[in-house]
PDB file of C-alpha atoms in Angstrom:
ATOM      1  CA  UNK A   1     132.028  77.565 106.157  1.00  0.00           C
ATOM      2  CA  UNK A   2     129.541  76.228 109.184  1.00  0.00           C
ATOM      3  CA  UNK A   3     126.937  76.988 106.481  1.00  0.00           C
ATOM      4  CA  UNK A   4     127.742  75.818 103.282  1.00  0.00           C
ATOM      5  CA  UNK A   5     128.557  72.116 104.883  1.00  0.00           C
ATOM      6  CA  UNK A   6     125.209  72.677 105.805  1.00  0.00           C
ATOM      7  CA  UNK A   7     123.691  73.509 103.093  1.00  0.00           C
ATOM      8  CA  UNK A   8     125.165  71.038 101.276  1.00  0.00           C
ATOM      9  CA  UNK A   9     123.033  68.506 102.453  1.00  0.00           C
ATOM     10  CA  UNK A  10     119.322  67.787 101.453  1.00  0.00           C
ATOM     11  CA  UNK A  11     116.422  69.291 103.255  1.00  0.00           C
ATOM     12  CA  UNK A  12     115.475  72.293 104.724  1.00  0.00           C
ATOM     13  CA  UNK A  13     118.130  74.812 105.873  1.00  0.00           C
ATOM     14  CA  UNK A  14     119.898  74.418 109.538  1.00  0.00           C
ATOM     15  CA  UNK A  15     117.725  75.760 112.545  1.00  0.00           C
ATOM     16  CA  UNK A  16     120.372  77.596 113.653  1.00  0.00           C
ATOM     17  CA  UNK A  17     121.000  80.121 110.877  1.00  0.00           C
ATOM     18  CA  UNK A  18     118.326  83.070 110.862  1.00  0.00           C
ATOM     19  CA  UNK A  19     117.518  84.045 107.226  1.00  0.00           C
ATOM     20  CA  UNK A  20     117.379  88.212 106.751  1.00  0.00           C
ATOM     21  CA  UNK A  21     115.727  88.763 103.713  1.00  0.00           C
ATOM     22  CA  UNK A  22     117.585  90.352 100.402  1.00  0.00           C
ATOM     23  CA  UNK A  23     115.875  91.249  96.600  1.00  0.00           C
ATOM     24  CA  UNK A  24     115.297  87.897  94.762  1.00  0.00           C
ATOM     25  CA  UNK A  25     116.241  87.601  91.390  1.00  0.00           C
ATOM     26  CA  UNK A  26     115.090  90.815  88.543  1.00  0.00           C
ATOM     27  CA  UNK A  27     115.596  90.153  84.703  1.00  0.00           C
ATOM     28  CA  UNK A  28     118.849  89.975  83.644  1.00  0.00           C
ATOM     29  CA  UNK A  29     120.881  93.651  83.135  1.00  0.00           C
ATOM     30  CA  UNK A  30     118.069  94.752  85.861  1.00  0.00           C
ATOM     31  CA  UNK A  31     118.050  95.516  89.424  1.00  0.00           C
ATOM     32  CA  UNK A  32     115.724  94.889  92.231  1.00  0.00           C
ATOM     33  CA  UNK A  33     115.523  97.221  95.765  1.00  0.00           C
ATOM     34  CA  UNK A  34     114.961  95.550  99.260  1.00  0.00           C
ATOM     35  CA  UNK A  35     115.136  97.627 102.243  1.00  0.00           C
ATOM     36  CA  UNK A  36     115.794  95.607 106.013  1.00  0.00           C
ATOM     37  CA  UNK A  37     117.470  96.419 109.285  1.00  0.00           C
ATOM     38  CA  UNK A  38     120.112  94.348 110.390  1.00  0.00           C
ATOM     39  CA  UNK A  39     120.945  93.762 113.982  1.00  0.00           C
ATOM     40  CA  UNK A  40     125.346  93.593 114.483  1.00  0.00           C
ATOM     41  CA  UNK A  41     126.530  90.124 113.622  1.00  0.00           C
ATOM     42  CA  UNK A  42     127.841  88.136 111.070  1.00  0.00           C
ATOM     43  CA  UNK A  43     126.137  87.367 107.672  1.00  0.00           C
ATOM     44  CA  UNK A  44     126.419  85.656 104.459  1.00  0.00           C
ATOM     45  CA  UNK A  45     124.909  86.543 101.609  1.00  0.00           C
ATOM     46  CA  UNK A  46     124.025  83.677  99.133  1.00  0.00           C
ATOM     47  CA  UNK A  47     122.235  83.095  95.621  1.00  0.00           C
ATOM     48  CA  UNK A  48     119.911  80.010  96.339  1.00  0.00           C
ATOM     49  CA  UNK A  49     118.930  80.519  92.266  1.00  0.00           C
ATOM     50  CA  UNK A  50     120.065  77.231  90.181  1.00  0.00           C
ATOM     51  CA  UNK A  51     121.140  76.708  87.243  1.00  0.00           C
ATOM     52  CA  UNK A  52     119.894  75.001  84.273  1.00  0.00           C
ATOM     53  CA  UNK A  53     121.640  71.589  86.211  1.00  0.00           C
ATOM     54  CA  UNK A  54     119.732  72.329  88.914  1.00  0.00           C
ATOM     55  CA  UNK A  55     122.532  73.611  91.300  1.00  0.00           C
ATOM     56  CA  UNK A  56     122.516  76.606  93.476  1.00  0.00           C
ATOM     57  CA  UNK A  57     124.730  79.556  92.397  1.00  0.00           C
ATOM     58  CA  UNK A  58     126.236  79.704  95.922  1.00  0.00           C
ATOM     59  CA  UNK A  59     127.707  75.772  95.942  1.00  0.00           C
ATOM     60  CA  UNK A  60     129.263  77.418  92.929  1.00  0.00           C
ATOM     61  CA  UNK A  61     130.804  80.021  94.718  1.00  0.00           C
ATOM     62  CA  UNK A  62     128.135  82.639  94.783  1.00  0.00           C
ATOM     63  CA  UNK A  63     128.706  83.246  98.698  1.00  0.00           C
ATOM     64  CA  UNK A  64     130.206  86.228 100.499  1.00  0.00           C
ATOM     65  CA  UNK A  65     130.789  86.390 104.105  1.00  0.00           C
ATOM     66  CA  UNK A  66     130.300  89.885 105.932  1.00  0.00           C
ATOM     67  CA  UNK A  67     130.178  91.646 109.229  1.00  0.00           C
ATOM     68  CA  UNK A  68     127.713  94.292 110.907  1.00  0.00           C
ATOM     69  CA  UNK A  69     129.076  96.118 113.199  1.00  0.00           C
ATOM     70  CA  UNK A  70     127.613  99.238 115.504  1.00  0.00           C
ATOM     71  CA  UNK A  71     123.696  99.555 116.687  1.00  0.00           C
ATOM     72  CA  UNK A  72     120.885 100.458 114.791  1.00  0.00           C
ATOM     73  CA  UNK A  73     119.941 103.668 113.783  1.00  0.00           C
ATOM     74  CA  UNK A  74     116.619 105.059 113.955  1.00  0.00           C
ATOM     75  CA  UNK A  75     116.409 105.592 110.409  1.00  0.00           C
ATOM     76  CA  UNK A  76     112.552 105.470 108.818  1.00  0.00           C
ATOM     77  CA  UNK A  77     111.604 103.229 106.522  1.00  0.00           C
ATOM     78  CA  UNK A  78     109.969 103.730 102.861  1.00  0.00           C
ATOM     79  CA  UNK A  79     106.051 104.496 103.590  1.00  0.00           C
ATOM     80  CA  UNK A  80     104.646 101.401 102.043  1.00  0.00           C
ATOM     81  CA  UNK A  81     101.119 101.463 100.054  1.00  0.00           C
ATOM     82  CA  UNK A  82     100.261  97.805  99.821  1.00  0.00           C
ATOM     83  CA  UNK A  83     101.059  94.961 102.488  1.00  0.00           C
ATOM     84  CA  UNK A  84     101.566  91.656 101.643  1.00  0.00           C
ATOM     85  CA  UNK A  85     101.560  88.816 104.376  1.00  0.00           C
ATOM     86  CA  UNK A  86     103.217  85.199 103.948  1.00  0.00           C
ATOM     87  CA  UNK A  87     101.703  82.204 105.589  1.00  0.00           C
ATOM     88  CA  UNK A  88     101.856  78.208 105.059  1.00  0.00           C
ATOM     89  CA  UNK A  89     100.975  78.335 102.802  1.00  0.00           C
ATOM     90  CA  UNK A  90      99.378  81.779 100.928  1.00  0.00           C
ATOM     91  CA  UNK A  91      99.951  85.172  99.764  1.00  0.00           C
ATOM     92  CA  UNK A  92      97.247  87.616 101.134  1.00  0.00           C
ATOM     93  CA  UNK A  93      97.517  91.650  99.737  1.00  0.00           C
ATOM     94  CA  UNK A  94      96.074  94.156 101.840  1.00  0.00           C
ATOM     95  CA  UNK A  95      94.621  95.910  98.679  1.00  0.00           C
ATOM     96  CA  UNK A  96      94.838  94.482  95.263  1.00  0.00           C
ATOM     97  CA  UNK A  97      97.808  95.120  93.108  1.00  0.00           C
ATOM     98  CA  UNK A  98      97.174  98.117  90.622  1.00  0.00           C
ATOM     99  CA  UNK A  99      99.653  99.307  87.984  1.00  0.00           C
ATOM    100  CA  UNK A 100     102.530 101.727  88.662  1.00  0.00           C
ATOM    101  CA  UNK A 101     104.536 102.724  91.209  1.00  0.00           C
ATOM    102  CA  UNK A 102     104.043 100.772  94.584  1.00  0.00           C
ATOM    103  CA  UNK A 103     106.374 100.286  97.733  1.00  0.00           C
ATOM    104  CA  UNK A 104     105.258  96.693  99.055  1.00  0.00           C
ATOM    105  CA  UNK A 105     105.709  95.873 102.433  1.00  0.00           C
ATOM    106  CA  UNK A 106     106.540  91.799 102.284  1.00  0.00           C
ATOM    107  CA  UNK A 107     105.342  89.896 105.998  1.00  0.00           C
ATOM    108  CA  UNK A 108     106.227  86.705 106.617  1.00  0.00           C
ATOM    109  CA  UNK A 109     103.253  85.863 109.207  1.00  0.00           C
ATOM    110  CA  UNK A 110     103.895  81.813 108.837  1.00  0.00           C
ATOM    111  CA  UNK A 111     105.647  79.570 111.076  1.00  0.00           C
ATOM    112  CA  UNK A 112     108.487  78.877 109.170  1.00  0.00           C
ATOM    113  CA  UNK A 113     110.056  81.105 106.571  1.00  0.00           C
ATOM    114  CA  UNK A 114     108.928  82.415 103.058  1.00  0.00           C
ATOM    115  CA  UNK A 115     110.007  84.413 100.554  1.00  0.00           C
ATOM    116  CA  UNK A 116     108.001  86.396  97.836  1.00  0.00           C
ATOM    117  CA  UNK A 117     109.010  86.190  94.494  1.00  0.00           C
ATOM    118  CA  UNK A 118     107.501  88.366  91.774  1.00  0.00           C
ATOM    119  CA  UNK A 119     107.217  87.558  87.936  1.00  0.00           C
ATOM    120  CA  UNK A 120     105.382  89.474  85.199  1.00  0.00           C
ATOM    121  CA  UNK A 121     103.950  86.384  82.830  1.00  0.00           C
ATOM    122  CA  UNK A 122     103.884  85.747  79.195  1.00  0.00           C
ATOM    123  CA  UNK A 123     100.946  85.938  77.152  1.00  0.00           C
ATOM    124  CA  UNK A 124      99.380  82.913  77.780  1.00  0.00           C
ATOM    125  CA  UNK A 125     101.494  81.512  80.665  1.00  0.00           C
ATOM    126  CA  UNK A 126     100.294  80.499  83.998  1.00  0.00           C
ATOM    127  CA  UNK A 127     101.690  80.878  87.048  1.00  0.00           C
ATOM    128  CA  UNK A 128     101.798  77.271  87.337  1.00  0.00           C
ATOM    129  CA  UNK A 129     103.659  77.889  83.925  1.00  0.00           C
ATOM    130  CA  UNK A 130     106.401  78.987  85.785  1.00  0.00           C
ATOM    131  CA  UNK A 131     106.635  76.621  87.877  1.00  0.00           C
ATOM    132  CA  UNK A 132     106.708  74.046  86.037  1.00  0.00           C
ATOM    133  CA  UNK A 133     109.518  75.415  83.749  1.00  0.00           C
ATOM    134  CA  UNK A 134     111.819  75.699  87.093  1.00  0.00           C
ATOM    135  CA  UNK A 135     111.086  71.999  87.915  1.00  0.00           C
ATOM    136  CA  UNK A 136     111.635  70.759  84.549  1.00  0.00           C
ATOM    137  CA  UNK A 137     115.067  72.150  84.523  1.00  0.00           C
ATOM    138  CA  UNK A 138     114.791  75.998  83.706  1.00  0.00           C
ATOM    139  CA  UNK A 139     115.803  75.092  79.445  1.00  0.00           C
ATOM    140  CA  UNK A 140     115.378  77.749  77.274  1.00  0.00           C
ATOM    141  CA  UNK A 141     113.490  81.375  77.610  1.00  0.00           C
ATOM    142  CA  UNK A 142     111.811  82.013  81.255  1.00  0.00           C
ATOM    143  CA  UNK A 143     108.347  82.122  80.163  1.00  0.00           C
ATOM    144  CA  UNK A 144     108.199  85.144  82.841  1.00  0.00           C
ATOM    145  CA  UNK A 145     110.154  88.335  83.712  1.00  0.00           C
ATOM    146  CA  UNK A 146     111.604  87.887  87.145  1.00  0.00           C
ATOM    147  CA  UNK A 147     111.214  91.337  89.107  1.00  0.00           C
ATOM    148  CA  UNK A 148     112.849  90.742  92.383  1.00  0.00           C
ATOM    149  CA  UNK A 149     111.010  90.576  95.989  1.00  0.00           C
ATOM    150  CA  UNK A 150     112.198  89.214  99.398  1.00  0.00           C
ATOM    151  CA  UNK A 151     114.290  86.060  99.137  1.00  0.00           C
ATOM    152  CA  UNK A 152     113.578  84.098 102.333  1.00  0.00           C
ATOM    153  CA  UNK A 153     112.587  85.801 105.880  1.00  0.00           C
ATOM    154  CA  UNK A 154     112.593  84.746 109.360  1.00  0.00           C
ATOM    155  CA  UNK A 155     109.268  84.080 110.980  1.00  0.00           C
ATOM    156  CA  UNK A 156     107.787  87.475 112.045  1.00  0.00           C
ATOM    157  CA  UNK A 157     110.374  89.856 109.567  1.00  0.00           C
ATOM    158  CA  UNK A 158     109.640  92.003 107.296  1.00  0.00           C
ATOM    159  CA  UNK A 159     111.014  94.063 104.224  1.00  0.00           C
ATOM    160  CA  UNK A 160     109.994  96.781 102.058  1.00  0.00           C
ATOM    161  CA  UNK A 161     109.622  96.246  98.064  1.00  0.00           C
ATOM    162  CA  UNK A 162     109.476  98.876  95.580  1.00  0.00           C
ATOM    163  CA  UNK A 163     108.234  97.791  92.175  1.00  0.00           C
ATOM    164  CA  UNK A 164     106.952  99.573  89.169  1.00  0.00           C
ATOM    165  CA  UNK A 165     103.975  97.936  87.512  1.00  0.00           C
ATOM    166  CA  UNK A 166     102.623  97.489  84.118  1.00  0.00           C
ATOM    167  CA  UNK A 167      99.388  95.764  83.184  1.00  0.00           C
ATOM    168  CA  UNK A 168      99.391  92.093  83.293  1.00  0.00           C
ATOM    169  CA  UNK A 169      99.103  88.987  84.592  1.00  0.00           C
ATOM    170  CA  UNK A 170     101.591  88.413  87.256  1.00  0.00           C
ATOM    171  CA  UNK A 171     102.754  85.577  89.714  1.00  0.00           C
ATOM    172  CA  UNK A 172     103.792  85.615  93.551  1.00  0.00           C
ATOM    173  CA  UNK A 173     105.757  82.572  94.288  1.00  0.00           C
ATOM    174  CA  UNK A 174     107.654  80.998  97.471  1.00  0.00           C
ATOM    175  CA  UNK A 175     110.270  78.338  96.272  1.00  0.00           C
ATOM    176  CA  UNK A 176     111.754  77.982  99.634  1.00  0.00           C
ATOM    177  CA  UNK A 177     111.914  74.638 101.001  1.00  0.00           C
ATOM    178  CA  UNK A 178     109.472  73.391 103.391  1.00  0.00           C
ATOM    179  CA  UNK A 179     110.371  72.533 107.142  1.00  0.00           C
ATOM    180  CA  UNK A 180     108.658  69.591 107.709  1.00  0.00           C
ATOM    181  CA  UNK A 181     109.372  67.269 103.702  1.00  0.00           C
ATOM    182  CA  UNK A 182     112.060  69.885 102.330  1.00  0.00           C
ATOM    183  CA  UNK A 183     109.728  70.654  98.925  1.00  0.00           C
ATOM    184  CA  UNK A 184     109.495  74.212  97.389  1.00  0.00           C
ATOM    185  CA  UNK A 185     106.730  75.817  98.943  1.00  0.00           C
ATOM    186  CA  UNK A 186     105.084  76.276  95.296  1.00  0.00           C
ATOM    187  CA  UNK A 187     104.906  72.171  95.995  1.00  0.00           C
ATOM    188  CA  UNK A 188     102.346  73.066  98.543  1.00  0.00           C
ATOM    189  CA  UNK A 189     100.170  75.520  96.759  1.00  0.00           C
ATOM    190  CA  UNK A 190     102.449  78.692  97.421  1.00  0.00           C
ATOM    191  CA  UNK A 191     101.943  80.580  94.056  1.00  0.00           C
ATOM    192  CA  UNK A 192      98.883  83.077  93.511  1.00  0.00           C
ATOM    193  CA  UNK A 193      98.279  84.631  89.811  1.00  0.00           C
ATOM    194  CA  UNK A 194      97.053  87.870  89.735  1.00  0.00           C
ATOM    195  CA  UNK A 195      96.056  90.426  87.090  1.00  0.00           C
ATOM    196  CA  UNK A 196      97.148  94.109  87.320  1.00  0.00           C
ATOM    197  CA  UNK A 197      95.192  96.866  85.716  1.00  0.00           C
TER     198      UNK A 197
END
């Protein structure tokens, strides 16, 4: 309840809530993988996605509280092939992206956090493209297929992607609000288009 009053109002989120990363958004009917560890405590999960209004699923209800319990287990994680790290205000891959199967390790290296949304585009759409069509309102046919990521992470986290890609032109994206003003990171230059082959 703490959280939703907060998020309720404009601006970045509170300082005192630590975000743990989960899969952003795939295509609708799809699904989208995300592996993390979570430390005991209590959680919420939340869809920050809006609708075609402009309002986040979770002030409609999209929320769920829940509970960890117990200590970590020393469970291994997927053996990732690619790296990429988050910064203010940049994507940087440790090798370029090549079709098929990959497991991507997402890093949020910035001082505040990021997220790492992934989108196969259109013929003949931009990753600006995209962006644009989210600020305008989100009317009508994505011109991009959403394929999930890392919704936002804590300074320093990480999470592990796995992602099958074709050949195309693709889009990395951070829509999470900025610290300091409160605008989508993609405000500041946070998008990077890329071509798979």
């Amino acid at each position: 309840d703490s959280l939703m009053a907060a998020l309720r109002n404009p601006g970045p989120p509170p300082a005192w809530a630590t975000f743990v990363p989960g899969p952003n958004p795939p295509a609708p009917g799809d699904s989208s993988d995300l592996t993390v560890t979570l430390a005991a405590g209590h959680y919420a999960a939340l869809c920050f996605v809006p609708d075609s209004a402009m309002v986040p699923h979770f002030v409609l209800g999209m929320v769920h509280p829940l509970e960890v319990t117990g200590s970590a287990t020393a469970a291994a994680e997927p053996a990732a092939d690619i790296e990429i790290h988050l910064t203010d205000y940049a994507f940087t891959e440790s090798v370029p992206l090549t079709a098929g199967r990959h497991v991507i390790k997402i890093v949020n290296d910035g001082p505040q956090p990021h997220e790492l949304f992934l989108a196969r585009l259109d013929s003949g759409t931009t990753a600006q493209g995209l962006v644009d069509w989210v600020a305008h309102g989100m009317h009508g046919r994505p011109p991009a297929l959403p394929l999930g990521g890392a919704s936002a992470m804590a300074v320093g986290a990480h999470a592990l992607f796995p992602v099958t890609l074709a050949p195309g032109d693709y889009g990395l994206f951070c829509f999470w609000p900025d610290v300091h003003d409160g605008k989508e990171h993609v405000q500041h230059g946070m998008l990077k288009q890329i071509r798979v082959s």
